[in-house]
Each structure stands twice: as structure tokens, then as C-alpha cells.
Tab-separated table of C-alpha atoms and ligand atoms in Angstrom:
chain	number	residue	atom	x	y	z
A	1	MET	CA	125.647	-16.137	-1.513
A	2	VAL	CA	126.792	-13.919	-4.298
A	3	SER	CA	124.622	-11.115	-5.616
A	4	LEU	CA	124.738	-9.525	-8.942
A	5	ASP	CA	125.982	-6.172	-7.835
A	6	ILE	CA	129.356	-5.246	-8.925
A	7	CYS	CA	131.259	-5.151	-5.807
A	8	LEU	CA	133.173	-1.759	-5.093
A	9	SER	CA	132.229	-1.649	-1.497
A	10	GLY	CA	128.628	-1.276	-2.420
A	11	ILE	CA	129.000	2.253	-3.678
A	12	TYR	CA	127.953	1.634	-7.281
A	13	ASP	CA	124.499	1.694	-8.452
A	14	VAL	CA	124.758	-1.266	-10.834
A	15	ASN	CA	121.952	0.106	-13.126
A	16	LYS	CA	123.894	3.263	-13.581
A	17	PHE	CA	126.501	1.779	-15.686
A	18	ILE	CA	125.899	-1.840	-16.442
A	19	ASN	CA	123.644	-3.789	-18.622
A	20	THR	CA	123.748	-6.740	-16.409
A	21	SER	CA	122.705	-9.387	-18.938
A	22	SER	CA	125.582	-8.653	-21.093
A	23	VAL	CA	128.445	-8.529	-18.386
A	24	PHE	CA	127.323	-11.585	-16.639
A	25	SER	CA	127.031	-15.021	-18.108
A	26	SER	CA	125.205	-17.950	-16.763
A	27	MET	CA	127.177	-20.849	-15.640
A	28	ASN	CA	125.218	-23.829	-14.309
A	29	GLY	CA	122.364	-21.546	-13.590
A	30	VAL	CA	124.577	-19.268	-11.446
A	31	GLN	CA	125.285	-15.730	-12.856
A	32	GLN	CA	128.986	-15.105	-13.121
A	33	PRO	CA	130.815	-12.016	-14.213
A	34	GLU	CA	132.239	-12.445	-17.577
A	35	LYS	CA	135.860	-13.315	-17.732
A	36	PHE	CA	138.288	-11.058	-19.687
A	37	PRO	CA	140.142	-13.022	-22.387
A	38	SER	CA	142.583	-15.570	-21.101
A	39	GLY	CA	146.238	-14.394	-20.921
A	40	PHE	CA	144.865	-10.748	-20.712
A	41	PHE	CA	147.502	-8.380	-19.643
A	42	TRP	CA	146.713	-6.397	-16.585
A	43	GLY	CA	149.160	-3.557	-16.065
A	44	THR	CA	149.770	0.065	-15.287
A	45	ALA	CA	151.697	2.494	-17.452
A	46	VAL	CA	154.310	5.173	-16.634
A	47	SER	CA	156.945	7.068	-18.408
A	48	ALA	CA	160.519	7.708	-17.454
A	49	HIS	CA	160.396	11.555	-16.964
A	50	GLN	CA	157.175	11.269	-14.948
A	51	VAL	CA	158.353	8.751	-12.286
A	52	ASP	CA	162.265	8.190	-12.448
A	53	GLY	CA	163.558	11.449	-10.967
A	54	GLY	CA	166.812	12.987	-11.810
A	55	ASN	CA	166.261	13.088	-15.566
A	56	MET	CA	168.632	16.145	-15.986
A	57	TYR	CA	169.701	15.570	-19.482
A	58	ASN	CA	166.377	15.778	-21.360
A	59	ASN	CA	164.525	18.729	-22.836
A	60	TRP	CA	161.858	18.634	-20.221
A	61	TRP	CA	164.197	19.209	-17.298
A	62	GLU	CA	165.603	22.271	-19.035
A	63	TRP	CA	161.956	23.470	-19.881
A	64	GLU	CA	160.642	23.097	-16.212
A	65	GLN	CA	163.361	25.353	-14.779
A	66	VAL	CA	161.639	28.445	-16.382
A	67	GLU	CA	159.038	29.931	-13.965
A	68	GLY	CA	155.468	29.981	-15.089
A	69	ARG	CA	155.485	27.087	-17.398
A	70	ILE	CA	154.412	24.383	-14.988
A	71	ASP	CA	151.428	24.655	-12.631
A	72	GLN	CA	152.668	25.971	-9.177
A	73	ASN	CA	156.094	26.045	-10.639
A	74	ASP	CA	156.560	22.233	-9.787
A	75	ARG	CA	159.633	20.636	-11.291
A	76	SER	CA	160.043	16.909	-11.944
A	77	GLY	CA	163.014	16.775	-9.574
A	78	ASP	CA	163.106	13.456	-7.912
A	79	ALA	CA	159.699	12.473	-9.354
A	80	CYS	CA	158.835	9.236	-7.555
A	81	ASP	CA	162.420	8.147	-7.690
A	82	GLN	CA	161.626	4.968	-9.281
A	83	TRP	CA	165.112	5.070	-10.780
A	84	SER	CA	166.289	3.692	-7.294
A	85	ARG	CA	163.104	2.406	-5.774
A	86	TYR	CA	162.146	0.114	-8.697
A	87	GLU	CA	162.386	-3.093	-6.469
A	88	GLU	CA	160.011	-1.633	-4.113
A	89	ASP	CA	157.602	-0.540	-6.953
A	90	PHE	CA	157.831	-3.934	-8.651
A	91	SER	CA	156.949	-5.541	-5.268
A	92	LEU	CA	154.003	-3.364	-5.242
A	93	LEU	CA	153.092	-4.498	-8.746
A	94	SER	CA	153.126	-8.149	-7.461
A	95	GLN	CA	150.990	-7.165	-4.760
A	96	LEU	CA	148.620	-5.707	-7.074
A	97	ASN	CA	148.530	-8.913	-9.155
A	98	GLN	CA	149.970	-7.173	-12.174
A	99	ASN	CA	151.254	-9.486	-14.912
A	100	SER	CA	152.620	-6.525	-17.077
A	101	TYR	CA	154.105	-3.093	-16.754
A	102	ARG	CA	154.432	-0.357	-19.399
A	103	PHE	CA	157.410	2.029	-18.825
A	104	SER	CA	159.698	4.126	-21.151
A	105	MET	CA	163.397	3.906	-21.657
A	106	GLU	CA	165.154	7.300	-21.477
A	107	TRP	CA	166.988	8.150	-24.512
A	108	SER	CA	168.914	10.953	-22.741
A	109	ARG	CA	169.870	8.716	-19.960
A	110	ILE	CA	171.432	6.268	-22.214
A	111	PHE	CA	173.000	8.864	-24.445
A	112	PRO	CA	173.456	11.922	-21.994
A	113	LYS	CA	175.866	13.480	-24.634
A	114	LYS	CA	175.919	13.118	-28.338
A	115	GLY	CA	177.588	9.774	-29.258
A	116	GLU	CA	178.329	8.943	-25.689
A	117	LEU	CA	176.640	6.229	-24.079
A	118	ASP	CA	176.381	5.620	-20.312
A	119	LYS	CA	177.291	2.045	-19.567
A	120	LEU	CA	175.924	2.284	-15.908
A	121	VAL	CA	172.477	3.217	-17.298
A	122	ILE	CA	172.653	0.262	-19.755
A	123	GLU	CA	173.392	-2.019	-16.969
A	124	HIS	CA	170.562	-0.355	-14.799
A	125	TYR	CA	167.979	-1.186	-17.346
A	126	HIS	CA	169.262	-4.680	-17.386
A	127	GLN	CA	168.712	-5.066	-13.664
A	128	PHE	CA	165.356	-3.324	-13.985
A	129	LEU	CA	164.276	-5.848	-16.569
A	130	ASP	CA	165.555	-8.608	-14.486
A	131	ALA	CA	163.649	-7.492	-11.426
A	132	LEU	CA	160.401	-7.682	-13.643
A	133	LYS	CA	161.345	-11.055	-14.842
A	134	LYS	CA	161.985	-12.445	-11.492
A	135	ARG	CA	158.273	-11.372	-10.728
A	136	LYS	CA	156.827	-12.679	-14.008
A	137	ILE	CA	155.894	-9.232	-15.129
A	138	GLU	CA	155.964	-8.725	-18.775
A	139	PRO	CA	157.614	-5.462	-19.821
A	140	PHE	CA	156.111	-3.212	-22.450
A	141	VAL	CA	158.652	-0.832	-23.406
A	142	THR	CA	158.101	2.702	-24.821
A	143	LEU	CA	161.028	4.150	-26.785
A	144	HIS	CA	159.824	7.678	-26.822
A	145	HIS	CA	157.525	9.186	-24.316
A	146	PHE	CA	157.516	13.027	-24.923
A	147	THR	CA	161.100	13.526	-24.025
A	148	GLU	CA	164.389	14.053	-26.040
A	149	PRO	CA	168.097	14.681	-25.076
A	150	GLN	CA	169.072	18.342	-24.608
A	151	TRP	CA	171.940	17.778	-27.043
A	152	LEU	CA	169.602	16.741	-29.775
A	153	ASN	CA	167.550	19.959	-29.203
A	154	ARG	CA	170.662	21.993	-29.615
A	155	LEU	CA	171.015	20.236	-33.020
A	156	GLY	CA	167.539	21.268	-33.989
A	157	GLY	CA	165.620	18.576	-32.295
A	158	ILE	CA	163.020	16.084	-33.692
A	159	GLU	CA	161.722	18.765	-36.185
A	160	ARG	CA	164.927	18.429	-38.075
A	161	ARG	CA	164.745	15.453	-40.331
A	162	GLN	CA	168.600	15.296	-40.394
A	163	ASN	CA	168.488	14.304	-36.768
A	164	LEU	CA	166.701	10.980	-37.377
A	165	PRO	CA	169.877	8.975	-37.354
A	166	TYR	CA	170.381	9.710	-33.764
A	167	PHE	CA	167.277	8.202	-32.815
A	168	LYS	CA	168.012	5.092	-35.083
A	169	ASP	CA	171.376	4.867	-33.039
A	170	PHE	CA	169.458	4.679	-29.875
A	171	VAL	CA	167.018	2.153	-31.064
A	172	ASN	CA	169.716	-0.004	-32.543
A	173	LEU	CA	171.470	-0.046	-29.083
A	174	VAL	CA	168.335	-0.797	-27.145
A	175	ALA	CA	167.301	-3.502	-29.556
A	176	ARG	CA	170.783	-5.146	-29.447
A	177	GLU	CA	170.838	-4.886	-25.569
A	178	TYR	CA	167.457	-5.833	-24.622
A	179	SER	CA	165.757	-7.911	-27.237
A	180	GLU	CA	166.215	-11.066	-25.233
A	181	ASP	CA	164.137	-9.602	-22.356
A	182	ILE	CA	161.610	-7.713	-24.205
A	183	ILE	CA	158.884	-8.795	-26.682
A	184	TYR	CA	156.469	-5.903	-26.563
A	185	TRP	CA	157.656	-2.592	-27.881
A	186	ASN	CA	155.877	0.698	-28.128
A	187	THR	CA	157.652	2.951	-30.590
A	188	ILE	CA	156.379	6.546	-30.148
A	189	ASN	CA	153.842	7.597	-27.489
A	190	GLU	CA	151.105	9.670	-28.928
A	191	PRO	CA	153.018	11.264	-31.902
A	192	ASN	CA	150.226	13.732	-32.431
A	193	ILE	CA	150.031	15.050	-28.856
A	194	ARG	CA	153.773	15.448	-28.622
A	195	ALA	CA	153.730	17.355	-31.845
A	196	ALA	CA	150.556	19.323	-30.944
A	197	LEU	CA	151.794	20.337	-27.332
A	198	GLY	CA	155.274	21.199	-28.284
A	199	PHE	CA	154.957	22.442	-31.932
A	200	PHE	CA	151.478	23.802	-32.477
A	201	LEU	CA	150.380	25.045	-29.006
A	202	GLY	CA	153.912	25.568	-27.477
A	203	VAL	CA	153.069	24.476	-24.066
A	204	HIS	CA	155.619	21.669	-24.082
A	205	PRO	CA	159.114	22.037	-25.190
A	206	PRO	CA	160.410	23.471	-27.491
A	207	GLY	CA	157.540	25.771	-27.157
A	208	LYS	CA	157.064	26.240	-30.880
A	209	THR	CA	153.613	27.159	-32.537
A	210	GLY	CA	151.822	26.874	-35.966
A	211	VAL	CA	150.600	24.219	-38.366
A	212	TYR	CA	153.812	24.144	-40.076
A	213	ASN	CA	155.979	23.206	-37.201
A	214	TYR	CA	153.256	20.702	-36.165
A	215	LEU	CA	153.474	18.922	-39.361
A	216	LYS	CA	157.139	18.836	-39.494
A	217	ALA	CA	157.323	17.319	-35.972
A	218	LEU	CA	154.555	14.964	-36.693
A	219	ARG	CA	156.042	13.642	-39.829
A	220	ASN	CA	159.479	12.986	-38.118
A	221	LEU	CA	157.756	11.302	-35.233
A	222	LEU	CA	156.140	9.043	-37.791
A	223	ARG	CA	159.489	8.472	-39.515
A	224	MET	CA	161.053	7.713	-36.071
A	225	HIS	CA	158.280	5.037	-35.613
A	226	ALA	CA	158.760	3.494	-39.041
A	227	GLU	CA	162.582	3.361	-38.421
A	228	ALA	CA	162.109	1.818	-34.841
A	229	TYR	CA	159.705	-0.798	-36.204
A	230	TYR	CA	162.026	-1.633	-38.955
A	231	ILE	CA	165.003	-2.002	-36.626
A	232	LEU	CA	163.231	-3.949	-33.969
A	233	LYS	CA	161.777	-6.507	-36.448
A	234	THR	CA	165.232	-6.945	-38.141
A	235	GLU	CA	166.763	-7.490	-34.948
A	236	ASN	CA	164.282	-10.177	-33.948
A	237	SER	CA	161.262	-11.050	-36.063
A	238	GLN	CA	159.493	-12.186	-32.892
A	239	ASN	CA	159.521	-8.771	-31.374
A	240	LEU	CA	155.858	-7.334	-31.337
A	241	VAL	CA	156.171	-3.554	-32.177
A	242	GLY	CA	153.395	-1.053	-32.222
A	243	VAL	CA	152.751	2.790	-32.193
A	244	VAL	CA	150.742	4.290	-29.243
A	245	LYS	CA	147.965	6.348	-30.447
A	246	ASN	CA	145.665	8.432	-28.383
A	247	ILE	CA	142.286	8.782	-29.733
A	248	ASN	CA	140.708	12.001	-28.911
A	249	LEU	CA	137.129	11.935	-29.974
A	250	PHE	CA	135.866	15.133	-31.701
A	251	GLU	CA	132.075	15.598	-31.775
A	252	PRO	CA	130.127	18.616	-33.085
A	253	TYR	CA	128.841	20.640	-30.079
A	254	ASN	CA	125.630	21.088	-32.116
A	255	SER	CA	125.153	18.052	-34.403
A	256	GLN	CA	122.709	20.172	-36.558
A	257	SER	CA	125.341	22.728	-37.384
A	258	ARG	CA	127.353	22.187	-40.566
A	259	ILE	CA	130.225	24.312	-39.194
A	260	ASP	CA	130.354	22.368	-35.965
A	261	ARG	CA	130.555	19.009	-37.835
A	262	MET	CA	133.097	20.548	-40.143
A	263	ILE	CA	135.316	21.700	-37.372
A	264	ALA	CA	134.943	18.224	-35.648
A	265	TRP	CA	136.110	16.689	-39.142
A	266	VAL	CA	139.017	18.942	-39.420
A	267	LEU	CA	140.269	18.229	-35.810
A	268	ASP	CA	139.795	14.483	-36.145
A	269	GLU	CA	141.628	14.607	-39.433
A	270	GLY	CA	144.634	16.659	-37.904
A	271	MET	CA	144.763	14.617	-34.636
A	272	ASN	CA	143.703	11.179	-35.559
A	273	SER	CA	143.026	10.318	-39.221
A	274	ASN	CA	146.159	11.674	-40.659
A	275	THR	CA	148.426	9.447	-38.371
A	276	LEU	CA	146.328	6.311	-38.637
A	277	ARG	CA	146.232	6.670	-42.370
A	278	GLY	CA	149.965	7.346	-42.514
A	279	ILE	CA	150.737	4.059	-40.633
A	280	ARG	CA	148.213	2.170	-42.886
A	281	THR	CA	149.294	3.460	-46.174
A	282	GLY	CA	152.807	4.827	-45.683
A	283	LYS	CA	151.802	8.383	-46.627
A	284	LEU	CA	152.872	11.119	-44.334
A	285	PRO	CA	150.428	13.586	-43.202
A	286	LEU	CA	149.604	16.244	-45.850
A	287	SER	CA	152.423	14.993	-47.949
A	288	VAL	CA	152.254	14.994	-51.556
A	289	VAL	CA	155.399	13.140	-52.108
A	290	ARG	CA	155.668	9.331	-52.307
A	291	GLU	CA	155.226	7.092	-49.438
A	292	TYR	CA	157.739	6.966	-46.670
A	293	LYS	CA	159.769	3.752	-46.701
A	294	ASN	CA	158.947	1.298	-43.928
A	295	LEU	CA	155.900	3.264	-42.703
A	296	GLN	CA	153.231	1.263	-44.417
A	297	GLY	CA	151.892	-1.536	-42.172
A	298	SER	CA	154.422	-0.639	-39.584
A	299	SER	CA	152.620	-1.996	-36.421
A	300	ASP	CA	151.958	-5.468	-35.114
A	301	PHE	CA	149.379	-4.162	-32.866
A	302	LEU	CA	148.065	-0.766	-31.688
A	303	GLY	CA	148.422	0.824	-28.377
A	304	LEU	CA	145.344	2.770	-27.664
A	305	ASN	CA	145.376	5.673	-25.078
A	306	TYR	CA	141.940	6.892	-24.303
A	307	TYR	CA	140.905	9.631	-21.876
A	308	ASN	CA	138.076	11.857	-23.243
A	309	ARG	CA	136.084	13.550	-26.007
A	310	ASN	CA	135.837	17.036	-27.201
A	311	PHE	CA	132.930	19.083	-28.300
A	312	CYS	CA	133.727	21.278	-31.313
A	313	SER	CA	132.243	24.635	-32.242
A	314	ARG	CA	133.689	27.937	-33.443
A	315	LYS	CA	132.556	29.644	-30.395
A	316	PHE	CA	135.026	27.877	-28.283
A	317	GLU	CA	138.646	29.002	-27.889
A	318	GLY	CA	140.725	26.636	-29.947
A	319	PHE	CA	137.392	25.394	-31.564
A	320	PHE	CA	136.874	22.854	-28.900
A	321	LYS	CA	136.126	22.228	-25.189
A	322	ASN	CA	136.711	19.023	-23.299
A	323	HIS	CA	133.568	18.655	-21.424
A	324	SER	CA	129.777	18.998	-21.865
A	325	ASP	CA	127.791	22.136	-20.438
A	326	ASP	CA	126.342	20.061	-17.551
A	327	ALA	CA	129.440	18.288	-16.620
A	328	ASP	CA	129.933	17.879	-12.765
A	329	PRO	CA	132.972	19.938	-12.089
A	330	THR	CA	133.986	17.548	-9.138
A	331	LYS	CA	134.405	14.629	-11.530
A	332	LEU	CA	136.485	16.356	-14.042
A	333	CYS	CA	140.156	15.342	-14.384
A	334	THR	CA	142.224	17.632	-12.218
A	335	GLY	CA	144.056	20.389	-14.176
A	336	LEU	CA	142.990	18.992	-17.652
A	337	ASN	CA	139.130	19.180	-17.147
A	338	TRP	CA	138.537	16.112	-19.163
A	339	GLU	CA	134.990	14.667	-18.568
A	340	ALA	CA	134.779	10.932	-18.332
A	341	TYR	CA	133.024	9.408	-21.319
A	342	PRO	CA	133.605	5.517	-21.027
A	343	GLU	CA	131.519	4.762	-24.164
A	344	GLY	CA	134.320	6.635	-26.068
A	345	LEU	CA	136.658	3.880	-25.268
A	346	TYR	CA	134.404	1.336	-26.996
A	347	LEU	CA	134.004	3.724	-29.986
A	348	SER	CA	137.897	4.179	-30.218
A	349	ILE	CA	138.479	0.563	-30.040
A	350	LYS	CA	135.982	-0.076	-32.933
A	351	ARG	CA	137.548	2.565	-34.928
A	352	LEU	CA	140.984	1.102	-34.629
A	353	TRP	CA	139.819	-2.353	-35.225
A	354	GLU	CA	137.851	-1.429	-38.394
A	355	ASP	CA	140.760	0.530	-39.724
A	356	PHE	CA	143.525	-1.972	-38.983
A	357	LYS	CA	142.230	-5.415	-37.902
A	358	LEU	CA	145.167	-5.708	-35.546
A	359	PRO	CA	145.287	-6.651	-31.858
A	360	ILE	CA	144.809	-3.751	-29.571
A	361	TYR	CA	146.344	-2.987	-26.195
A	362	ILE	CA	144.709	-0.333	-24.036
A	363	THR	CA	148.122	1.477	-23.285
A	364	GLU	CA	146.616	4.182	-21.108
A	365	ASN	CA	143.349	5.206	-19.473
A	366	GLY	CA	142.831	6.847	-16.159
A	367	ILE	CA	141.769	9.976	-14.363
A	368	GLY	CA	143.547	12.655	-12.224
A	369	THR	CA	141.359	12.984	-9.175
A	370	THR	CA	141.704	13.100	-5.401
A	371	ASP	CA	138.348	11.280	-5.226
A	372	ASP	CA	139.417	7.732	-5.140
A	373	ASN	CA	135.853	6.276	-5.181
A	374	TRP	CA	135.327	8.140	-8.468
A	375	ARG	CA	138.591	6.490	-9.757
A	376	LYS	CA	137.165	3.089	-8.929
A	377	GLU	CA	133.888	3.906	-10.740
A	378	PHE	CA	135.854	5.347	-13.704
A	379	LEU	CA	137.905	2.204	-13.950
A	380	VAL	CA	134.993	-0.215	-13.902
A	381	ASN	CA	133.106	1.920	-16.402
A	382	HIS	CA	135.817	1.718	-18.795
A	383	LEU	CA	136.547	-1.918	-18.262
A	384	ILE	CA	132.936	-2.603	-19.056
A	385	GLN	CA	133.454	-1.059	-22.492
A	386	ILE	CA	136.463	-3.242	-23.170
A	387	GLN	CA	134.306	-6.304	-22.474
A	388	LYS	CA	131.699	-5.038	-24.669
A	389	ALA	CA	134.140	-4.713	-27.621
A	390	SER	CA	135.697	-8.134	-26.695
A	391	ARG	CA	132.212	-9.619	-27.000
A	392	GLU	CA	132.145	-8.523	-30.478
A	393	GLY	CA	135.264	-10.349	-31.211
A	394	ILE	CA	137.780	-7.521	-31.287
A	395	PRO	CA	141.035	-8.928	-29.882
A	396	ILE	CA	141.878	-6.671	-26.997
A	397	LYS	CA	144.759	-8.042	-25.220
A	398	GLY	CA	145.541	-5.959	-22.296
A	399	TYR	CA	144.679	-2.920	-20.228
A	400	PHE	CA	147.367	-0.465	-18.608
A	401	HIS	CA	145.871	1.850	-16.227
A	402	TRP	CA	147.363	5.354	-16.186
A	403	THR	CA	148.880	5.182	-13.709
A	404	LEU	CA	150.884	3.370	-11.045
A	405	LEU	CA	151.948	6.294	-8.768
A	406	ASP	CA	150.925	9.778	-8.329
A	407	ASN	CA	153.453	11.525	-10.489
A	408	PHE	CA	154.649	14.453	-12.549
A	409	GLU	CA	151.842	15.286	-14.940
A	410	TRP	CA	153.737	17.491	-17.319
A	411	ALA	CA	152.509	21.135	-17.468
A	412	GLU	CA	150.103	20.240	-14.732
A	413	GLY	CA	152.884	19.419	-12.297
A	414	TYR	CA	152.040	17.337	-9.265
A	415	ALA	CA	148.503	18.431	-8.587
A	416	SER	CA	146.850	16.013	-10.868
A	417	LYS	CA	146.673	12.597	-9.076
A	418	PHE	CA	146.375	9.799	-11.443
A	419	GLY	CA	147.899	7.141	-9.253
A	420	ILE	CA	146.323	3.890	-7.858
A	421	VAL	CA	149.318	4.274	-5.346
A	422	GLU	CA	149.755	7.463	-3.537
A	423	CYS	CA	153.294	8.719	-3.565
A	424	ASP	CA	153.802	11.202	-0.775
A	425	ARG	CA	155.659	14.268	-2.277
A	426	LYS	CA	157.860	14.841	0.873
A	427	THR	CA	158.739	11.149	1.945
A	428	LEU	CA	157.935	9.498	-1.355
A	429	LYS	CA	156.377	6.884	0.696
A	430	ARG	CA	153.982	4.729	-1.415
A	431	LYS	CA	150.560	3.768	-0.189
A	432	ILE	CA	148.105	1.694	-2.157
A	433	LYS	CA	144.750	3.373	-2.683
A	434	GLU	CA	141.359	1.686	-2.486
A	435	SER	CA	141.314	1.831	-6.307
A	436	GLY	CA	144.478	0.079	-6.316
A	437	HIS	CA	143.002	-2.697	-4.220
A	438	LEU	CA	139.937	-2.921	-6.535
A	439	TYR	CA	142.332	-3.165	-9.503
A	440	ALA	CA	144.425	-5.919	-7.726
A	441	GLN	CA	141.259	-8.002	-7.280
A	442	ILE	CA	140.023	-7.484	-11.026
A	443	ALA	CA	143.517	-8.457	-12.187
A	444	LYS	CA	143.555	-11.550	-9.973
A	445	GLU	CA	140.258	-12.866	-10.972
A	446	ASN	CA	140.435	-11.691	-14.498
A	447	GLN	CA	136.854	-10.400	-14.258
A	448	LEU	CA	134.998	-7.606	-12.648
A	449	PRO	CA	134.258	-8.316	-8.997
A	450	MET	CA	130.900	-9.255	-7.498
A	451	LYS	CA	129.775	-8.159	-4.149
A	452	ASN	CA	129.733	-10.947	-1.756
A	453	ASN	CA	126.745	-10.547	0.644
A	454	ASP	CA	128.285	-12.982	3.158
A	455	GLU	CA	131.052	-10.639	3.847
B	501	GCO	C1	149.866	10.997	-22.450
B	501	GCO	C2	151.015	10.945	-21.581
B	501	GCO	C3	150.966	10.739	-20.153
B	501	GCO	C4	149.984	11.554	-19.373
B	501	GCO	C5	148.754	10.971	-19.255
B	501	GCO	C6	147.693	11.805	-18.426
B	501	GCO	O1	149.714	9.989	-22.906
B	501	GCO	O2	149.371	12.078	-22.510
B	501	GCO	O3	151.460	9.622	-22.125
B	501	GCO	O4	152.161	11.020	-19.982
B	501	GCO	O5	150.535	11.647	-18.130
B	501	GCO	O6	148.144	10.891	-20.515
B	501	GCO	O7	147.556	12.992	-19.014
């Protein structure tokens, strides 16, 4: 007999996170968990620099070599060596019942020097895509995930508009080479976060600061997105292309305070609204000039990365903090201190849907933790929010958990463990965690699991 408890080795208190009547539907009088939409993409997401290893031609590699920039002075180094172990990793994906995989193609690997492409790398990606195809795993490819070639930086980097043609060269090449094997393209991963960390706060390369630099970088990232969209659609109109936007929820710390509300509005405007509006209307953030060509409507779908919310007040350094006063410190995301707030996923989906009326893919969502039971709970709690939004008719087409393997978490180094698969730092041996097994079951059944009392 099957009980109504959601499975998870019995560790979950169903009432804690679930309104049973909405998640279960009655079939022939027997309560069943609700199915996710048919054809739903179940995947994990990674990025090249975080898992491939040996990415020595990009700006991050250079950045990491300087002591004090990365927690514990970690360096990406071999990362998870997915570059040479992809067959093994894709077999893991099959074992995990995944039908999709989100990864990024590394610009600096394809063009290690200005104007010079590496044919072996081009071939490598062909083999990589074949290995996915062989296993019937749909590739979701990101063209820019936080890194740029070192040579580009010496020419002034992405903050220099004159460098845009170099990105177009890269996209043209990739579009020509791989359009037969790829349908789903993510142009730029989190333009605001790339711009904020690298050009406003200066904690990612190139370490610049200030609003002016932030805006310059952000505008160029949006131009890059628009150009990539145009190139990919021209190459093949069947290509489905979208930007990946993370939604950081900004809430007033004290909702009665006008100042707190204003700070929340300003931060939301700077980190969310300006970019979404840009893509909808073609207007670049804080730009008085006319629209940027090809930007308006440049997304067939939206990729949503969702992790957390922020509480805004002038009394916090930087005007916000990312967890509530009574947050349980053992449940915060390692290194980043994000507090889980699953309802925020629902709110973010709603927001994108109301703004765009386009299909949505959850392109990232996960938690850095060594407590894998907590990761399981986190996973289910967020999936419940997706079901809630789907039930309202919002077309959510896939979920990519961040991430497959414990990997290089940028400035937080290797300490923050986001993987559903462990990757031993010394041996690089992979081992599926309990959360991975749970995720595999969900993906296989296309529904949240139930606890089987007969077991
Ligand atoms: C991001 C990046 C990822 C991070 C993840 C966890 O979207 O911020 O895409 O590279 O590793 O978000 O912080």
C-alpha cells in the first residue's frame, strides 16, 4: 500500500512543506502524486570553468593565481576533469535518468588566441555532443558563463564595446559547427551577476568597481545576448534561444519602512527589472539613446536561475543581507549564506511569466551544503513550487539542478558543495549522493515520490 507521505526515506514531515490536496490528484479514487508536464526536461547544470579543468586561457584562470582572491586560495586546476571524463559523467547522467544536461562551451578554449581557433577543441565538442546524443540526453548549451579569453581582456574585455565582434565570431563559429546537434541555446548566463561581481563589487575578474563600470559591462552583455540571438536564429530558425536570468528577490527588511522599501526597489531595478525590461523593449539599462537593434524580444524562452532572497535596509552593509534574523545557520548555503526560500521560486516564475508570457526553464537551483538530507528537502520543496506554478498554467518546461558534481564555486573555491554527485578532490572519483538517487527517482517517474509502506 502506498501512503501519502512524500518518500525521502521518511525524513520529511509532509505537513511541513506540502499542501497535500494540491500536490496529489485522485485517480480512480487512489491519491497519486501529480505528474510534471509530459516531456519535462530533467537535468543538471554545470559551467565549463567549474568542471572541465585546465581552462588556462581564460580570465578566471589568471585571476585565481593571485593569493587571497579565492577562499582557501583554491584554484580551479583540474576541477572535476570533465574535459576528459565526460563519457563517465554522461553515463552517470543516464544512471540518474536525466534527459537533458546544461553546460557551457568555453570561448577561450575554442579561441585560445585572438583569431586562432583550436581544431582539436572543435572536434572535442563534437564528440562531447555525440556522447550525449548516444544516451538521448538533450544538450542545453550556454555560450557565456562568467569567463572570457585572456586575450580579450588585454584588449579591454567585455566592457569595451569595440570588442563585441570577437564574441560574434565565436557565436558564428559555434552556430555553424553545432546547430545540427543543438536546439536549446542559452546566450549569457546571469548578465547582472557577471556585471555586478566583476565590475561593481570587484570580487570576480577584472576586479573593477562602481556603477559606471557595472552599467558598461551590463549593457555590453545584453548586446552580446542580442547578437547571439540574432546569429543563432539566422543560422537556423528552429534554434530555441534564451537568456539566463537569475532572480534575486529584494524585500524590505521592515515593510513599514519607506526607506527599506525604496532600497528594495532600487536594488530590484538595478539587478532585475532593468535587464528584463531591456530584453522586452530593446532599451539598454539607463540608456537615453534609442533601442539597441536585435535586443527587443530576443528570447524564445527564459532561463531562470533561482537561489535566494535578500532583505533590504540601510543598516546592512551593501544595503541588504541574504538571510533572515532567525535563519538556522546550519541550513545556510556554505560560503554564500543564502537562506532557502522555496516560495521565491514560485514568485520568480510568476514574475517572468507575467512579464514575458514565454516558456520558462529553471536553468539553476540548488544549495551548497554537506548535509545531503537537507539538499533532498531543498530539492523537493522547490519542485513543489514549480508544480504550483504549472498548475496555474505557466509553461515550465524543465528543471536543471545546480549541480551535477561538487565543483569549483568561483570565489568560494571548493568548500561549497552543490553536487548531487560527490567528486573527491584528490582522486576525482565520483559517487552519487542520496540526493542524486532521489533526483533520479523523481526524473524517472516524472513526479515527486511517495513512500511505499511495503518496503
Ligand atoms: C551562477 C553561476 C553558477 C554558480 C551557482 C551557485 O549562476 O551564479 O551560474 O556558476 O556556481 O549559481 O552559486
